[in-house]
Tab-separated table of C-alpha atoms in Angstrom:
chain	number	residue	atom	x	y	z
A	1	UNK	CA	217.809	-3.656	30.082
A	2	UNK	CA	218.923	-3.012	33.764
A	3	UNK	CA	221.961	-0.782	34.232
A	4	UNK	CA	225.538	-2.058	35.050
A	5	UNK	CA	226.806	0.913	37.117
A	6	UNK	CA	229.890	-0.944	38.789
A	7	UNK	CA	232.950	-2.343	37.118
A	8	UNK	CA	232.485	-5.537	39.474
A	9	UNK	CA	228.968	-6.209	37.827
A	10	UNK	CA	230.381	-5.885	34.287
A	11	UNK	CA	230.897	-8.857	32.372
A	12	UNK	CA	233.999	-10.573	31.880
A	13	UNK	CA	235.394	-11.146	28.303
A	14	UNK	CA	238.380	-13.366	27.283
A	15	UNK	CA	240.228	-11.917	24.496
A	16	UNK	CA	243.127	-14.200	23.159
A	17	UNK	CA	245.760	-11.817	21.276
A	18	UNK	CA	248.464	-13.926	19.023
A	19	UNK	CA	251.111	-11.541	18.634
A	20	UNK	CA	252.823	-8.617	20.922
A	21	UNK	CA	253.956	-6.049	17.972
A	22	UNK	CA	252.084	-3.181	16.550
A	23	UNK	CA	248.698	-4.752	15.860
A	24	UNK	CA	248.426	-6.960	18.743
A	25	UNK	CA	249.429	-4.177	21.318
A	26	UNK	CA	247.207	-1.611	19.939
A	27	UNK	CA	244.246	-4.025	20.260
A	28	UNK	CA	245.075	-4.659	23.653
A	29	UNK	CA	245.416	-0.898	24.862
A	30	UNK	CA	242.282	0.256	23.081
A	31	UNK	CA	240.414	-2.726	24.669
A	32	UNK	CA	241.558	-1.489	28.102
A	33	UNK	CA	240.101	1.917	27.258
A	34	UNK	CA	236.759	0.540	26.017
A	35	UNK	CA	236.562	-1.539	29.089
A	36	UNK	CA	236.676	1.560	31.336
A	37	UNK	CA	234.026	3.482	29.375
A	38	UNK	CA	236.416	5.730	27.647
A	39	UNK	CA	236.943	6.357	23.875
A	40	UNK	CA	239.870	4.321	22.531
A	41	UNK	CA	243.022	6.507	22.409
A	42	UNK	CA	243.316	6.091	18.524
A	43	UNK	CA	240.036	7.239	17.804
A	44	UNK	CA	239.695	10.759	16.608
A	45	UNK	CA	235.915	11.235	17.922
A	46	UNK	CA	234.014	10.373	21.180
A	47	UNK	CA	233.092	6.948	21.358
A	48	UNK	CA	229.371	6.182	22.089
A	49	UNK	CA	228.969	4.080	24.985
A	50	UNK	CA	225.535	2.298	26.104
A	51	UNK	CA	224.555	3.170	29.464
A	52	UNK	CA	223.299	-0.323	30.191
A	53	UNK	CA	226.981	-1.464	29.624
A	54	UNK	CA	229.490	1.162	30.403
A	55	UNK	CA	232.270	-1.143	31.623
A	56	UNK	CA	233.721	-4.472	30.588
A	57	UNK	CA	236.242	-6.425	32.465
A	58	UNK	CA	238.756	-8.162	30.226
A	59	UNK	CA	240.722	-11.096	30.552
A	60	UNK	CA	243.501	-10.397	27.945
A	61	UNK	CA	246.163	-12.917	27.158
A	62	UNK	CA	248.897	-11.910	24.788
A	63	UNK	CA	251.387	-14.618	23.257
A	64	UNK	CA	254.563	-13.697	21.574
A	65	UNK	CA	257.687	-15.695	20.828
A	66	UNK	CA	259.950	-12.563	21.871
A	67	UNK	CA	259.862	-11.476	25.638
A	68	UNK	CA	259.124	-7.786	24.754
A	69	UNK	CA	258.149	-5.220	22.344
A	70	UNK	CA	260.447	-4.637	19.551
A	71	UNK	CA	260.483	-1.350	17.280
A	72	UNK	CA	260.639	-3.290	13.823
A	73	UNK	CA	260.982	-0.135	11.930
A	74	UNK	CA	263.981	0.996	14.125
A	75	UNK	CA	265.878	-2.165	13.160
A	76	UNK	CA	268.079	-0.320	10.508
A	77	UNK	CA	269.539	1.831	13.502
A	78	UNK	CA	269.278	-0.727	15.986
A	79	UNK	CA	271.656	-2.737	14.014
A	80	UNK	CA	274.183	0.252	13.413
A	81	UNK	CA	273.835	2.022	17.069
A	82	UNK	CA	274.238	0.260	20.233
A	83	UNK	CA	272.652	2.820	22.419
A	84	UNK	CA	269.573	2.912	20.061
A	85	UNK	CA	269.455	-0.798	20.252
A	86	UNK	CA	268.744	-0.780	23.919
A	87	UNK	CA	265.694	1.658	23.375
A	88	UNK	CA	264.312	-0.586	20.336
A	89	UNK	CA	263.311	-3.629	22.628
A	90	UNK	CA	261.360	-3.418	25.690
A	91	UNK	CA	260.310	-6.158	27.556
A	92	UNK	CA	256.563	-6.841	28.298
A	93	UNK	CA	256.948	-6.433	31.892
A	94	UNK	CA	258.479	-2.868	31.431
A	95	UNK	CA	255.565	-1.394	29.469
A	96	UNK	CA	253.532	0.550	32.062
A	97	UNK	CA	250.574	0.917	29.800
A	98	UNK	CA	250.023	-2.766	30.024
A	99	UNK	CA	250.708	-3.464	33.680
A	100	UNK	CA	247.230	-4.587	34.933
A	101	UNK	CA	245.524	-7.796	36.294
A	102	UNK	CA	243.635	-7.801	33.166
A	103	UNK	CA	246.516	-8.411	30.835
A	104	UNK	CA	248.934	-11.294	31.074
A	105	UNK	CA	251.738	-12.317	28.542
A	106	UNK	CA	253.025	-15.644	27.613
A	107	UNK	CA	256.287	-16.000	25.997
A	108	UNK	CA	255.817	-18.953	23.333
A	109	UNK	CA	254.149	-19.715	20.117
A	110	UNK	CA	250.503	-20.649	19.083
A	111	UNK	CA	250.490	-24.202	17.681
A	112	UNK	CA	246.802	-24.431	17.084
A	113	UNK	CA	243.286	-22.617	17.211
A	114	UNK	CA	240.094	-24.642	17.076
A	115	UNK	CA	237.839	-22.032	15.970
A	116	UNK	CA	234.761	-24.325	16.754
A	117	UNK	CA	235.570	-24.742	20.647
A	118	UNK	CA	237.131	-21.491	20.716
A	119	UNK	CA	240.191	-22.887	22.137
A	120	UNK	CA	244.065	-22.268	21.473
A	121	UNK	CA	247.079	-24.223	22.416
A	122	UNK	CA	250.461	-22.588	22.901
A	123	UNK	CA	253.868	-23.854	23.384
A	124	UNK	CA	256.239	-22.390	26.175
A	125	UNK	CA	259.326	-20.892	24.811
A	126	UNK	CA	261.361	-22.301	27.820
A	127	UNK	CA	259.513	-25.639	28.810
A	128	UNK	CA	258.437	-26.406	25.355
A	129	UNK	CA	255.114	-27.962	27.172
A	130	UNK	CA	251.749	-27.173	25.624
A	131	UNK	CA	248.914	-24.943	27.366
A	132	UNK	CA	245.171	-24.853	26.200
A	133	UNK	CA	243.417	-21.457	26.247
A	134	UNK	CA	239.809	-20.745	25.979
A	135	UNK	CA	238.684	-17.548	24.737
A	136	UNK	CA	235.662	-15.651	23.926
A	137	UNK	CA	237.550	-13.363	21.033
A	138	UNK	CA	240.561	-14.272	19.105
A	139	UNK	CA	242.917	-11.650	17.401
A	140	UNK	CA	245.268	-13.115	14.912
A	141	UNK	CA	248.311	-10.686	14.999
A	142	UNK	CA	251.705	-12.458	14.586
A	143	UNK	CA	252.390	-10.850	11.389
A	144	UNK	CA	255.230	-12.064	9.164
A	145	UNK	CA	258.206	-13.962	9.621
A	146	UNK	CA	261.351	-11.977	8.540
A	147	UNK	CA	264.838	-13.138	8.229
A	148	UNK	CA	268.064	-11.567	9.540
A	149	UNK	CA	269.029	-9.014	9.286
A	150	UNK	CA	265.629	-7.351	8.436
A	151	UNK	CA	264.972	-8.253	12.279
A	152	UNK	CA	266.962	-9.878	14.917
A	153	UNK	CA	266.188	-13.421	15.224
A	154	UNK	CA	266.842	-13.548	19.152
A	155	UNK	CA	263.600	-14.176	21.320
A	156	UNK	CA	264.985	-12.419	24.430
A	157	UNK	CA	266.193	-8.934	24.955
A	158	UNK	CA	269.526	-10.155	26.564
A	159	UNK	CA	270.289	-12.096	23.630
A	160	UNK	CA	269.122	-9.581	21.120
A	161	UNK	CA	271.644	-6.994	22.544
A	162	UNK	CA	274.422	-9.387	22.280
A	163	UNK	CA	273.025	-10.161	18.714
A	164	UNK	CA	273.119	-6.588	17.829
A	165	UNK	CA	276.449	-5.658	19.425
A	166	UNK	CA	278.248	-8.449	17.186
A	167	UNK	CA	276.808	-6.931	14.125
A	168	UNK	CA	277.316	-3.365	15.069
A	169	UNK	CA	281.246	-4.169	15.831
A	170	UNK	CA	281.457	-6.063	12.527
A	171	UNK	CA	280.315	-3.227	10.303
A	172	UNK	CA	282.096	-0.688	12.425
A	173	UNK	CA	285.273	-2.219	11.745
A	174	UNK	CA	284.700	-3.300	8.054
A	175	UNK	CA	287.916	-2.075	6.504
A	176	UNK	CA	287.119	-3.308	3.185
A	177	UNK	CA	283.671	-1.837	3.386
A	178	UNK	CA	280.219	-2.956	3.627
A	179	UNK	CA	277.735	-4.106	1.044
A	180	UNK	CA	273.928	-4.102	1.389
A	181	UNK	CA	272.208	-6.397	-1.348
A	182	UNK	CA	268.771	-5.363	-2.046
A	183	UNK	CA	267.484	-1.973	-2.956
A	184	UNK	CA	263.867	-2.352	-1.092
A	185	UNK	CA	262.767	-0.095	1.784
A	186	UNK	CA	264.989	-2.295	4.212
A	187	UNK	CA	268.000	-2.036	2.225
A	188	UNK	CA	267.719	1.528	1.627
A	189	UNK	CA	267.334	2.297	5.144
A	190	UNK	CA	269.754	-0.235	6.549
A	191	UNK	CA	272.752	1.210	4.076
A	192	UNK	CA	271.635	4.814	4.731
A	193	UNK	CA	271.556	4.611	8.750
A	194	UNK	CA	274.896	2.465	8.775
A	195	UNK	CA	276.472	5.418	6.770
A	196	UNK	CA	274.969	7.867	9.073
A	197	UNK	CA	276.562	6.198	12.074
A	198	UNK	CA	279.712	5.161	10.677
A	199	UNK	CA	280.644	7.806	8.161
A	200	UNK	CA	284.251	6.510	7.745
A	201	UNK	CA	283.003	3.155	6.791
A	202	UNK	CA	282.412	2.679	2.719
A	203	UNK	CA	278.814	1.412	2.340
A	204	UNK	CA	277.594	0.224	-1.038
A	205	UNK	CA	274.034	-0.591	-1.846
A	206	UNK	CA	273.480	-3.313	-4.656
A	207	UNK	CA	270.125	-3.629	-6.603
A	208	UNK	CA	269.472	-6.197	-9.587
A	209	UNK	CA	267.017	-4.055	-11.225
A	210	UNK	CA	267.262	-0.396	-12.797
A	211	UNK	CA	265.353	1.447	-10.053
A	212	UNK	CA	265.348	1.261	-6.129
A	213	UNK	CA	262.012	-0.158	-4.664
A	214	UNK	CA	261.391	-1.818	-7.903
A	215	UNK	CA	258.983	-4.409	-6.165
A	216	UNK	CA	256.634	-1.613	-4.658
A	217	UNK	CA	253.782	-0.253	-6.706
A	218	UNK	CA	255.304	3.550	-6.190
A	219	UNK	CA	255.988	6.273	-8.679
A	220	UNK	CA	259.269	6.817	-10.168
A	221	UNK	CA	259.403	10.157	-8.564
A	222	UNK	CA	259.376	8.318	-5.105
A	223	UNK	CA	262.108	5.937	-6.353
A	224	UNK	CA	264.364	8.699	-7.916
A	225	UNK	CA	264.136	10.699	-4.890
A	226	UNK	CA	265.074	7.845	-2.588
A	227	UNK	CA	268.290	7.007	-5.031
A	228	UNK	CA	268.983	11.095	-4.778
A	229	UNK	CA	268.926	11.018	-0.919
A	230	UNK	CA	270.900	7.705	-0.808
A	231	UNK	CA	273.499	9.098	-2.564
A	232	UNK	CA	273.333	12.357	-0.779
A	233	UNK	CA	274.025	10.492	2.390
A	234	UNK	CA	277.322	9.021	1.247
A	235	UNK	CA	276.110	5.574	0.137
A	236	UNK	CA	277.476	4.441	-3.182
A	237	UNK	CA	274.675	2.833	-5.311
A	238	UNK	CA	275.163	0.000	-7.980
A	239	UNK	CA	271.994	-0.392	-10.025
A	240	UNK	CA	271.445	-3.460	-12.538
A	241	UNK	CA	273.848	-5.545	-10.513
A	242	UNK	CA	272.734	-8.926	-9.571
A	243	UNK	CA	274.849	-10.795	-7.238
A	244	UNK	CA	276.183	-13.998	-8.433
A	245	UNK	CA	278.566	-15.373	-5.788
A	246	UNK	CA	280.114	-14.324	-2.728
A	247	UNK	CA	283.592	-16.269	-1.581
A	248	UNK	CA	285.335	-15.781	1.575
A	249	UNK	CA	288.838	-14.492	0.769
A	250	UNK	CA	291.922	-14.853	2.932
A	251	UNK	CA	293.825	-11.670	4.307
A	252	UNK	CA	297.177	-11.279	5.882
A	253	UNK	CA	296.077	-9.296	8.678
A	254	UNK	CA	293.001	-11.686	9.566
A	255	UNK	CA	290.505	-9.179	8.625
A	256	UNK	CA	287.196	-10.118	7.323
A	257	UNK	CA	287.075	-10.288	3.554
A	258	UNK	CA	284.575	-11.485	0.677
A	259	UNK	CA	284.950	-11.340	-3.039
A	260	UNK	CA	281.849	-10.775	-4.915
A	261	UNK	CA	281.101	-11.373	-8.366
A	262	UNK	CA	277.948	-9.946	-10.386
A	263	UNK	CA	276.320	-11.495	-13.473
A	264	UNK	CA	277.371	-8.487	-15.595
A	265	UNK	CA	280.904	-9.353	-14.667
A	266	UNK	CA	281.814	-6.841	-12.209
A	267	UNK	CA	283.706	-7.814	-9.280
A	268	UNK	CA	284.487	-6.096	-5.836
A	269	UNK	CA	285.284	-6.918	-2.167
A	270	UNK	CA	283.988	-6.080	1.002
A	271	UNK	CA	284.458	-6.809	4.813
A	272	UNK	CA	280.473	-7.545	5.448
A	273	UNK	CA	277.816	-8.577	2.945
A	274	UNK	CA	274.251	-7.811	4.285
A	275	UNK	CA	271.600	-9.559	2.437
A	276	UNK	CA	268.129	-7.299	2.531
A	277	UNK	CA	266.488	-9.457	-0.114
A	278	UNK	CA	263.970	-12.104	1.044
A	279	UNK	CA	260.449	-12.558	1.000
A	280	UNK	CA	258.510	-12.153	4.259
A	281	UNK	CA	256.526	-15.463	5.334
A	282	UNK	CA	253.135	-15.596	7.010
A	283	UNK	CA	253.265	-16.915	10.635
A	284	UNK	CA	249.464	-17.956	10.375
A	285	UNK	CA	250.316	-21.903	10.168
A	286	UNK	CA	248.275	-22.274	13.508
A	287	UNK	CA	245.216	-21.201	11.772
A	288	UNK	CA	242.556	-23.490	9.999
A	289	UNK	CA	243.669	-23.684	6.329
A	290	UNK	CA	240.359	-22.629	5.285
A	291	UNK	CA	240.862	-19.007	6.735
A	292	UNK	CA	244.216	-18.627	4.748
A	293	UNK	CA	244.807	-17.694	0.955
A	294	UNK	CA	247.483	-19.570	-1.061
A	295	UNK	CA	250.344	-17.404	0.529
A	296	UNK	CA	249.189	-17.761	4.003
A	297	UNK	CA	247.264	-14.492	4.582
A	298	UNK	CA	244.074	-14.461	6.484
A	299	UNK	CA	240.988	-13.633	4.444
A	300	UNK	CA	239.079	-11.253	6.202
A	301	UNK	CA	235.658	-9.498	6.010
A	302	UNK	CA	236.339	-5.778	5.577
A	303	UNK	CA	233.214	-4.925	7.448
A	304	UNK	CA	233.895	-6.751	10.423
A	305	UNK	CA	237.789	-7.506	10.334
A	306	UNK	CA	237.009	-11.051	11.102
A	307	UNK	CA	237.922	-14.451	9.261
A	308	UNK	CA	236.119	-15.043	5.889
A	309	UNK	CA	234.188	-16.678	4.087
A	310	UNK	CA	231.853	-16.500	6.930
A	311	UNK	CA	230.582	-19.284	8.994
A	312	UNK	CA	228.936	-19.018	12.802
A	313	UNK	CA	232.243	-18.903	14.325
A	314	UNK	CA	233.820	-15.929	12.458
A	315	UNK	CA	232.439	-13.076	14.353
A	316	UNK	CA	234.833	-14.255	17.261
A	317	UNK	CA	237.931	-14.500	15.142
A	318	UNK	CA	239.662	-11.221	13.900
A	319	UNK	CA	242.776	-10.486	12.021
A	320	UNK	CA	244.876	-7.386	12.307
A	321	UNK	CA	248.405	-6.176	11.000
A	322	UNK	CA	250.294	-7.865	8.372
A	323	UNK	CA	248.822	-11.172	8.339
A	324	UNK	CA	245.699	-9.767	6.805
A	325	UNK	CA	245.060	-10.278	3.120
A	326	UNK	CA	244.504	-6.552	2.309
A	327	UNK	CA	245.877	-4.150	-0.230
A	328	UNK	CA	248.650	-1.667	0.401
A	329	UNK	CA	252.442	-1.915	1.577
A	330	UNK	CA	252.682	-3.607	4.899
A	331	UNK	CA	253.467	-0.601	7.253
A	332	UNK	CA	253.452	-0.347	11.110
A	333	UNK	CA	250.998	2.656	10.902
A	334	UNK	CA	248.297	0.627	9.272
A	335	UNK	CA	248.995	-2.465	11.626
A	336	UNK	CA	248.256	-0.310	14.918
A	337	UNK	CA	245.158	1.136	13.163
A	338	UNK	CA	243.800	-2.343	12.174
A	339	UNK	CA	244.570	-3.344	15.807
A	340	UNK	CA	242.497	-0.323	17.134
A	341	UNK	CA	239.582	-1.246	14.774
A	342	UNK	CA	239.690	-4.971	16.083
A	343	UNK	CA	239.211	-3.714	19.540
A	344	UNK	CA	236.434	-1.293	18.478
A	345	UNK	CA	234.363	-4.182	16.499
A	346	UNK	CA	235.171	-6.801	19.757
A	347	UNK	CA	233.400	-4.182	21.763
A	348	UNK	CA	230.511	-3.562	19.369
A	349	UNK	CA	229.835	-7.372	19.200
A	350	UNK	CA	229.542	-7.349	23.060
A	351	UNK	CA	227.328	-4.228	23.213
A	352	UNK	CA	225.269	-6.245	20.486
A	353	UNK	CA	225.086	-9.332	22.594
A	354	UNK	CA	224.587	-7.738	25.952
A	355	UNK	CA	222.271	-4.830	25.193
A	356	UNK	CA	221.193	-5.613	21.907
A	357	UNK	CA	222.747	-2.310	20.294
A	358	UNK	CA	223.010	-2.536	16.626
A	359	UNK	CA	226.674	-2.091	15.658
A	360	UNK	CA	228.159	0.195	13.385
A	361	UNK	CA	231.273	-1.761	12.781
A	362	UNK	CA	234.633	-0.214	11.997
A	363	UNK	CA	235.254	-1.047	8.391
A	364	UNK	CA	238.546	-1.321	6.527
A	365	UNK	CA	238.997	1.043	3.382
A	366	UNK	CA	241.427	-0.039	0.522
A	367	UNK	CA	245.024	1.362	1.159
A	368	UNK	CA	246.625	2.777	-1.820
A	369	UNK	CA	250.425	2.271	-2.268
A	370	UNK	CA	252.149	4.640	0.161
A	371	UNK	CA	255.732	4.615	2.053
A	372	UNK	CA	257.295	6.787	4.448
A	373	UNK	CA	261.385	6.063	4.234
A	374	UNK	CA	263.970	7.503	6.247
A	375	UNK	CA	267.331	7.889	4.308
A	376	UNK	CA	270.069	9.359	6.687
A	377	UNK	CA	269.160	12.765	7.794
A	378	UNK	CA	266.113	13.233	5.518
A	379	UNK	CA	263.230	11.105	4.545
A	380	UNK	CA	261.018	10.369	1.660
A	381	UNK	CA	257.122	10.373	1.959
A	382	UNK	CA	254.995	9.204	-0.946
A	383	UNK	CA	251.290	8.439	-1.472
A	384	UNK	CA	248.431	9.418	-3.799
A	385	UNK	CA	248.891	13.183	-2.987
A	386	UNK	CA	252.689	13.051	-4.488
A	387	UNK	CA	256.239	12.611	-3.146
A	388	UNK	CA	257.738	14.886	-0.568
A	389	UNK	CA	261.263	14.670	0.808
A	390	UNK	CA	263.542	16.350	3.346
A	391	UNK	CA	264.453	16.874	6.831
A	392	UNK	CA	260.949	18.379	7.923
A	393	UNK	CA	259.438	14.668	6.289
A	394	UNK	CA	262.058	13.282	8.523
A	395	UNK	CA	260.692	15.151	11.595
A	396	UNK	CA	256.898	14.574	10.710
A	397	UNK	CA	257.361	10.851	9.976
A	398	UNK	CA	260.000	9.515	12.188
A	399	UNK	CA	260.898	12.263	14.555
A	400	UNK	CA	264.762	11.717	15.928
A	401	UNK	CA	264.366	7.904	16.483
A	402	UNK	CA	263.009	6.213	13.475
A	403	UNK	CA	259.497	6.656	14.685
A	404	UNK	CA	259.838	4.938	18.132
A	405	UNK	CA	258.412	7.954	20.071
A	406	UNK	CA	255.469	8.301	17.414
A	407	UNK	CA	254.541	4.586	18.082
A	408	UNK	CA	255.175	4.579	21.597
A	409	UNK	CA	252.829	7.631	21.920
A	410	UNK	CA	250.345	6.617	19.951
A	411	UNK	CA	249.641	3.253	21.454
A	412	UNK	CA	249.992	4.999	24.703
A	413	UNK	CA	252.313	2.426	26.146
A	414	UNK	CA	253.302	4.838	28.974
A	415	UNK	CA	249.595	4.480	30.066
A	416	UNK	CA	246.926	7.408	29.743
A	417	UNK	CA	247.711	10.587	31.216
A	418	UNK	CA	245.300	11.925	33.869
A	419	UNK	CA	243.576	14.405	31.471
A	420	UNK	CA	243.193	11.310	29.053
A	421	UNK	CA	241.010	9.716	31.610
A	422	UNK	CA	237.829	10.800	30.252
A	423	UNK	CA	235.372	9.556	27.474
C-alpha cells in the first residue's frame, strides 16, 4: 500500500451522528482525535495507527433537537439554582472543542434512516422542512425521551433559562412546602438539591414502596444509605405512600396550594408537587423496526456496537448511549464510554477498508448494576465492590457541580491542550 503522508490526501469519511448529548459528542471528539493520528482522548493506552493511513478527514454532521449540550445529570441543581442553570446548557456554537470545519450541527430531528441507501432525513426545528443527508457511517445516539421535570422540555437555551427560572421561583416561594413524588435517583437528587439550595423550604419525598430506588437492582445497603443521607440533608421522607389524588386548593392570600391524598388515607398540603415518576421512552422511532426490540431499544452486536442481527449494511450503523439494548443502569459515564468505543470501531472499519488491517474491535462488556447518587453535600456510590458514601464520594464522583466539570474535561469539550497533541 502507498503511504498517505498529508491530510489533504487522506480519505474523507462522512459520519452522521443522531444526538448531541454525552454519547454523540464523545463519538465526535474521539473521531477528531483519530483523524489527526492521535490516540482518542478517552483511551487509556496509545492507539495503534497504520503508517499507510495516518490521517482521516471527517465530514461529521450532528443533529439534535436542542441548540446545545445540556448536562442532564445536573438537572436537579439546574432546576433549583439559577446560576448553575446558566452553566448546565452550552450552545453547540460555544463548545470550543468542536469548532472545526469537520463538524457541523443541525438543530432538528431525524425522521427516517434508509440503511441500505445510507441516507437519512432530518426535519429542521425552525422551518419544519426536510433535508436528506448521505453518510458513510451512522451513529444512533439520541438517547431516551424524559419528561419534565426530569429534564427541561425547552429546545433552545433562551427558552430553557425562562423555564428553569419559573420553576426555581415557584419552589423557592413554596410557603406550604414542596412534595417530590418518586423515590428513584431523579426524585432523590431533586429533593436533596432543592433542600440544599433552599434550606428554609419544607421538602418532602414521597415513595410508594418500602425502600427508595425500588426499581433498581441495587443492594439494600445502597438503598438504606440513600435514605439516611436524604434525611440527613433535611428532606422529610414518606415511604409506602402511593399518591391517589392531587387537588388544587383555594387560598385567601392567593398562594399556590394543593391537597394531596394517598391510598393509605394520609392527607397533606403542598405549594408545589413535582412528579419524578415516569418511564423514559426510546427516541429511535426513526430507525427500521427490525433494528429495535419491543421497547424501542437498538439491538447491537457487542463486538462491533453495530445494529444486530447482522445484514450487509450493519457495519455502517452503530449505536451508543442510552438507546442501546444493554445491561446496567443508564448512566452518562457509560454513554460517553460507548460513544468513544463507537468512534474507535468506525476508525478500525476504515483501516480495514483502506489498508487491509485486521481490526481488533472495541467490545462491550456486561455492565453490572452500579450508581453514583448526589444527595445534598454527600454522595453514595454502589456497585459490585460494595457501597460507600460521604463528602469524599461526592468530590470523587461529582466534584462541586454535579459532574459538569468531570464530563466537560473527559470529553475535552474545551479542546485538547498542546501537551495532548501527540499520539
